[in-house]
CSV table of C-alpha atoms in Angstrom, one decimal:
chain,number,residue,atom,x,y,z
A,1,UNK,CA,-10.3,-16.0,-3.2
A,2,UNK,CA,-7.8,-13.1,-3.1
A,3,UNK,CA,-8.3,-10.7,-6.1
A,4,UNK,CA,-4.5,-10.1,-6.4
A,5,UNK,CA,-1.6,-13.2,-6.2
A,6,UNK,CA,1.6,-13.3,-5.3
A,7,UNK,CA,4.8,-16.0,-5.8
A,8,UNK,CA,6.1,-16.9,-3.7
A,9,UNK,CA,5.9,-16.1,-0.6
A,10,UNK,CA,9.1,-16.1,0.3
A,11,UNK,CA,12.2,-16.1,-1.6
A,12,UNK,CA,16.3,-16.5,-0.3
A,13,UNK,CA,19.0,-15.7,-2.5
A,14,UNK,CA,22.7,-15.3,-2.4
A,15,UNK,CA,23.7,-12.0,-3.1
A,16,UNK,CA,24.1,-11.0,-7.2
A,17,UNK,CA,21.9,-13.2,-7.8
A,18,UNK,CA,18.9,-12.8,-10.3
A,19,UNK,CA,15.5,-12.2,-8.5
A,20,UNK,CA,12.0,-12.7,-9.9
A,21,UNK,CA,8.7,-12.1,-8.2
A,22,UNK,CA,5.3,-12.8,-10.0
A,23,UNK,CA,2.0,-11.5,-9.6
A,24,UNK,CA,-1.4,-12.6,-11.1
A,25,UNK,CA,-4.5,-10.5,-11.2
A,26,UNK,CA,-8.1,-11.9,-11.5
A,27,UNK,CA,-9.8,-8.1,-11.7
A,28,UNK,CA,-10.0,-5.7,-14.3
A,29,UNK,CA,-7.1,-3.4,-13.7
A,30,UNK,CA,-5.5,0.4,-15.1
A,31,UNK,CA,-2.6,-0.2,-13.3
A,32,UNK,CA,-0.3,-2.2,-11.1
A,33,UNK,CA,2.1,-1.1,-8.6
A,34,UNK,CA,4.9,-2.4,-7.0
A,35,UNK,CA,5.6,-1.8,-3.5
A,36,UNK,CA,8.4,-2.4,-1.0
A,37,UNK,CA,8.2,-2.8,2.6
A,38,UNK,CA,12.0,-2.7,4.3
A,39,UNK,CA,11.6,-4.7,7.7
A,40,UNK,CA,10.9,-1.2,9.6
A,41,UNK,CA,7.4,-1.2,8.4
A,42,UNK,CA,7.9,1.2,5.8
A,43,UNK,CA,6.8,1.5,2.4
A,44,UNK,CA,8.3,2.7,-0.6
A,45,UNK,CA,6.3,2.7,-4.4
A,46,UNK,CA,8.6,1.5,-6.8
A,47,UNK,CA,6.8,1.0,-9.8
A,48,UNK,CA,3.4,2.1,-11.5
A,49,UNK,CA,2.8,0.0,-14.4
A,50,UNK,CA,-0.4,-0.6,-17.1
A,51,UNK,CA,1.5,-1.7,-19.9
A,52,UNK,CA,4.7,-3.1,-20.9
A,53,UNK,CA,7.8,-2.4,-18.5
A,54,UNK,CA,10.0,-0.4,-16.8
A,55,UNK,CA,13.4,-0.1,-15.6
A,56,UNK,CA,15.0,1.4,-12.6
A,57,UNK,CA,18.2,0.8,-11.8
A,58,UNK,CA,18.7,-2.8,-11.0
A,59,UNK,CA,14.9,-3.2,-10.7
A,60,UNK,CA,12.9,-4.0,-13.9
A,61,UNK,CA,8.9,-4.4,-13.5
A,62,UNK,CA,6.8,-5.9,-16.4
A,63,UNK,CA,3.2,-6.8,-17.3
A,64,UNK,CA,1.1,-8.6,-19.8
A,65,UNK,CA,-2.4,-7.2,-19.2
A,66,UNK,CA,-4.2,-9.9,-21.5
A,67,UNK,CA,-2.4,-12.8,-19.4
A,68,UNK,CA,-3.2,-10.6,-16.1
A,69,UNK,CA,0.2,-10.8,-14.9
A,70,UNK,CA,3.1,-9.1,-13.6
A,71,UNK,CA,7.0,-9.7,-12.8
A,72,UNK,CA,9.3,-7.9,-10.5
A,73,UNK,CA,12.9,-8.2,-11.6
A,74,UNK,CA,16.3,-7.6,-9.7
A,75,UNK,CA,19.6,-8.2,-11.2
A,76,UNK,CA,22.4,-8.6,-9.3
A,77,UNK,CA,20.8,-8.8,-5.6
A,78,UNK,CA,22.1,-6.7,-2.7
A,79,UNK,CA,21.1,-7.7,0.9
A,80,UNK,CA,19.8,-4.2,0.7
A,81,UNK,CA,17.2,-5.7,-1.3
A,82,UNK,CA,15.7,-7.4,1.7
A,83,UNK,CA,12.2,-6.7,2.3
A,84,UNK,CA,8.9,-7.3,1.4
A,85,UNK,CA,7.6,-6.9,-1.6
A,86,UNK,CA,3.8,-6.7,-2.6
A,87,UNK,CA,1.9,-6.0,-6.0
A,88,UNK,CA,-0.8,-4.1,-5.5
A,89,UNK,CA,-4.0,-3.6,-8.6
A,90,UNK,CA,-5.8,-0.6,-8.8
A,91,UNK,CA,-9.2,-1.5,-10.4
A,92,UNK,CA,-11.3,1.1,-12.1
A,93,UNK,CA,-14.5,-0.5,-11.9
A,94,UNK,CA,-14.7,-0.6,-8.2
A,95,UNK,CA,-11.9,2.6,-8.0
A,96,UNK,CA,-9.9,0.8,-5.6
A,97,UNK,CA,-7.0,-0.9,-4.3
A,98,UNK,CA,-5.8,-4.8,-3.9
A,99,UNK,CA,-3.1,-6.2,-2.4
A,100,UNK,CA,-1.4,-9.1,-2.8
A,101,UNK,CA,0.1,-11.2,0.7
A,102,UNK,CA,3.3,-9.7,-0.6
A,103,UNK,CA,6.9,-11.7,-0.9
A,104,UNK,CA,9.3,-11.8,1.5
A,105,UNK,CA,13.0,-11.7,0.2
A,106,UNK,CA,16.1,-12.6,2.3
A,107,UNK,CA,19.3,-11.4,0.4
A,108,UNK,CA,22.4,-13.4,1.8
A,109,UNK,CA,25.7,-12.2,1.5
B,1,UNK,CA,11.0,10.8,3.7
B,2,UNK,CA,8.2,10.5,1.4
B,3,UNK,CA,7.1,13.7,2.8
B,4,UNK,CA,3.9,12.5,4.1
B,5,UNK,CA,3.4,12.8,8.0
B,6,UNK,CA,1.4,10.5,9.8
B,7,UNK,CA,1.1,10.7,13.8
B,8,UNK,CA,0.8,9.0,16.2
B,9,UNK,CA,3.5,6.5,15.3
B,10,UNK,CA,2.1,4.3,18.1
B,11,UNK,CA,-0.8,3.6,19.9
B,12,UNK,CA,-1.9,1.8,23.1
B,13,UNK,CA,-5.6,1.6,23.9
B,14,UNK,CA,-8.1,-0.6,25.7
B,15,UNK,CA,-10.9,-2.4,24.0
B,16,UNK,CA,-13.9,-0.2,23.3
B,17,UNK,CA,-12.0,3.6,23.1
B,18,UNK,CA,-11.8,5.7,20.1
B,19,UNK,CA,-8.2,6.9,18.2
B,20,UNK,CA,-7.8,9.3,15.8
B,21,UNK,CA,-5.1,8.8,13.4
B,22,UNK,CA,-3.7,12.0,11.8
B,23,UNK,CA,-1.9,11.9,7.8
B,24,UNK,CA,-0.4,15.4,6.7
B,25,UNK,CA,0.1,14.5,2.8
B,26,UNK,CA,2.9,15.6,0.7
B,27,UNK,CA,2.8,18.9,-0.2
B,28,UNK,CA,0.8,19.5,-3.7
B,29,UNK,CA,-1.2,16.2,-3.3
B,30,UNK,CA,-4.4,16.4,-3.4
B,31,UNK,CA,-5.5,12.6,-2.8
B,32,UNK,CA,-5.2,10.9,0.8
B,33,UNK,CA,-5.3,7.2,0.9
B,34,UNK,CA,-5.8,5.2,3.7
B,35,UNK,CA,-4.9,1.7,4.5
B,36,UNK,CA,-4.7,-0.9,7.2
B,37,UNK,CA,-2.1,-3.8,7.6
B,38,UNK,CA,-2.7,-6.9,9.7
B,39,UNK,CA,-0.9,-9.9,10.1
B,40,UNK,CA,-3.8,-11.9,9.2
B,41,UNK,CA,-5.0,-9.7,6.2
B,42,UNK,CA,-2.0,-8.0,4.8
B,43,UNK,CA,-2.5,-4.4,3.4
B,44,UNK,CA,-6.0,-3.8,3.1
B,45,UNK,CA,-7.5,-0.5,1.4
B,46,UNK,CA,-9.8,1.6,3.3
B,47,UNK,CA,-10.9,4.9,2.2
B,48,UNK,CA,-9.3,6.9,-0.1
B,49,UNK,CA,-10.3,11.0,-0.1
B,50,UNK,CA,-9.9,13.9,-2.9
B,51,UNK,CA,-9.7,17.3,-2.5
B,52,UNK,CA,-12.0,17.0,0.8
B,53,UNK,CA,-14.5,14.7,-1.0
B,54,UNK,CA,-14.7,10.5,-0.2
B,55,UNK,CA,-13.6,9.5,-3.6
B,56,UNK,CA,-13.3,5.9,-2.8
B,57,UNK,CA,-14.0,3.0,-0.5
B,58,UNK,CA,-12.6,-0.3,0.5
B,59,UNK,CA,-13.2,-2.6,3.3
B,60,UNK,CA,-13.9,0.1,5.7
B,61,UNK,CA,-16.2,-0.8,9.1
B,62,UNK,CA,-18.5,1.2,9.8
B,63,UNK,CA,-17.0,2.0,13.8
B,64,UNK,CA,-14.2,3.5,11.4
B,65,UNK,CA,-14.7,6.9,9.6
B,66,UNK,CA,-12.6,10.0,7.6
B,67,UNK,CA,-12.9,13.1,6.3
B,68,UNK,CA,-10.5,15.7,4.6
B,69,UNK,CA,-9.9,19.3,6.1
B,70,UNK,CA,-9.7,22.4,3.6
B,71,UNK,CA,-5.7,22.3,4.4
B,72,UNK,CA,-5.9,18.6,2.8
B,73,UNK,CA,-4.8,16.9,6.2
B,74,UNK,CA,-6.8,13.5,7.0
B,75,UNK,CA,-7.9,11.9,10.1
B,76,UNK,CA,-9.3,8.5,10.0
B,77,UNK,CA,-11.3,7.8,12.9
B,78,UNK,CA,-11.4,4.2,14.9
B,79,UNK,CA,-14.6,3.4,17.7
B,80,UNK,CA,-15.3,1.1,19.9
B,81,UNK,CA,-12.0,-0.8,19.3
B,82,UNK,CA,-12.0,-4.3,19.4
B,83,UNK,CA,-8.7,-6.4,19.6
B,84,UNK,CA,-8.7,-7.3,16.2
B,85,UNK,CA,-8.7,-3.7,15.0
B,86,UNK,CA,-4.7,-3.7,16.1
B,87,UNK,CA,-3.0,-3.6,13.3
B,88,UNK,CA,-0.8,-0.6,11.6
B,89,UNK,CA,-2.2,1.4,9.6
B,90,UNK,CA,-1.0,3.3,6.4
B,91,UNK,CA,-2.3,6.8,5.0
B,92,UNK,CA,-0.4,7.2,1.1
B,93,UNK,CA,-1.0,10.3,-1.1
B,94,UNK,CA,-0.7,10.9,-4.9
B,95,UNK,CA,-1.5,14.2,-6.5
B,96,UNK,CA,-4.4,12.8,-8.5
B,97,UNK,CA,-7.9,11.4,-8.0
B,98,UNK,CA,-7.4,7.7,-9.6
B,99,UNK,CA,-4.6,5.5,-8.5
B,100,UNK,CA,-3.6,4.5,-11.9
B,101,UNK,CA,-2.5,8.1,-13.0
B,102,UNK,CA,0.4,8.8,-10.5
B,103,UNK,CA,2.7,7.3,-8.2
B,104,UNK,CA,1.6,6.7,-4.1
B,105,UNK,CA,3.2,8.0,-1.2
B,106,UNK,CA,3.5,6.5,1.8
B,107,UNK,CA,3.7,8.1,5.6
B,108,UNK,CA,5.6,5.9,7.9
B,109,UNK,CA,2.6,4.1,9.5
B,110,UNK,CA,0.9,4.2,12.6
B,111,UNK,CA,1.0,1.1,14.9
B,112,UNK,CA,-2.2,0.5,17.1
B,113,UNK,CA,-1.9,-1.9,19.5
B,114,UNK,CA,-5.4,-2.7,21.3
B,115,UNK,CA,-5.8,-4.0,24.8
């Protein structure tokens, strides 16, 4: 059973449309962060999160840490926005990382 | 550019050799990460190192090793490949100890490819 979940798995969307990605947690976490990986393999961290939400830009990131869950938000969608993107849980009991499968997102214009 | 270096960004070897992988982090941090991604097990955390010391540890092998230098460079040893050790492989750094106190960044990848 993977610690960290993600849905779905892959998402398409017409462009300015409004984009939501979940992810549920099954560990005991002190933060969450959202990552983005644009088809060139690289990785960008978009978000650190262990309690409530942020906002940047078009992207908003929120998380309910009694329901051990988390939402990606994009408004207004860009095929810019295509790429993967994956929650990752940091867990301070065992000090480390999980990842979820990530989702992929296909932004048409 | 994140500012974290990671070289080489690709890698052809044969079954049974040993690669180093090299991750300069961004300048200030004192925490190295590192992580592999296959396309069987998506982003898996390795090792993670602070200020020269092991700090942390994931799913690491034991044919797979790392250490720290005094200039806060990493290199994360691979031995006696196997093909299923092919994967990329990510090094991130953050300028604390704990990964819920400050934001990762990540180097560019290196891509192993095993023969």
């Amino acid at each position: 059973k993977n610690e960290v979940e993600q849905s779905p798995q892959n998402l398409t969307a017409q462009e300015g449309e409004f984009i939501t990605i979940n992810c549920s947690y099954s560990v005991g976490i002190s933060a969450l962060h959202w990552l983005q990986q644009h088809p060139g393999g690289g990785i960008v961290s978009l978000f650190m999160l262990s309690s409530g939400k942020k906002k940047h830009g078009r992207l908003i990131a929120t998380i309910n840490i009694q329901e051990k869950h988390s939402s990606l938000h994009i408004t207004a969608s860009h095929p810019r926005d295509s790429a993967v993107y994956i929650c990752a849980v940091f867990s301070n009991t065992g000090n480390q990382f999980y990842f979820g499968t990530g989702t992929s997102l296909t932004v048409i214009p | 550019d994140s500012g974290v270096t990671q070289t080489p960004k690709h890698l052809i070897t044969a079954t049974g050799q040993r690669v180093t992988l090299r991750c300069s982090p961004r300048s200030g941090d004192l925490s190295v990460y590192w992580y592999q991604q296959s396309l069987d097990q998506g982003l898996q955390f390795l090792i993670q190192y602070y200020n020269g010391e092991e700090r942390a540890k994931g799913n690491i092998l034991e044919r797979f090793s790392a250490q720290q230098f005094p200039d806060l460079h990493s290199e994360l040893n691979l031995s006696s490949l196997e093909l299923g050790d092919s994967a990329l492989y990510f090094c991130a750094s953050s300028v604390d100890y704990r990964g819920d106190t400050g934001e990762l960044f990540f180097g560019e990848g290196s891509r192993l490819t095993v023969l």
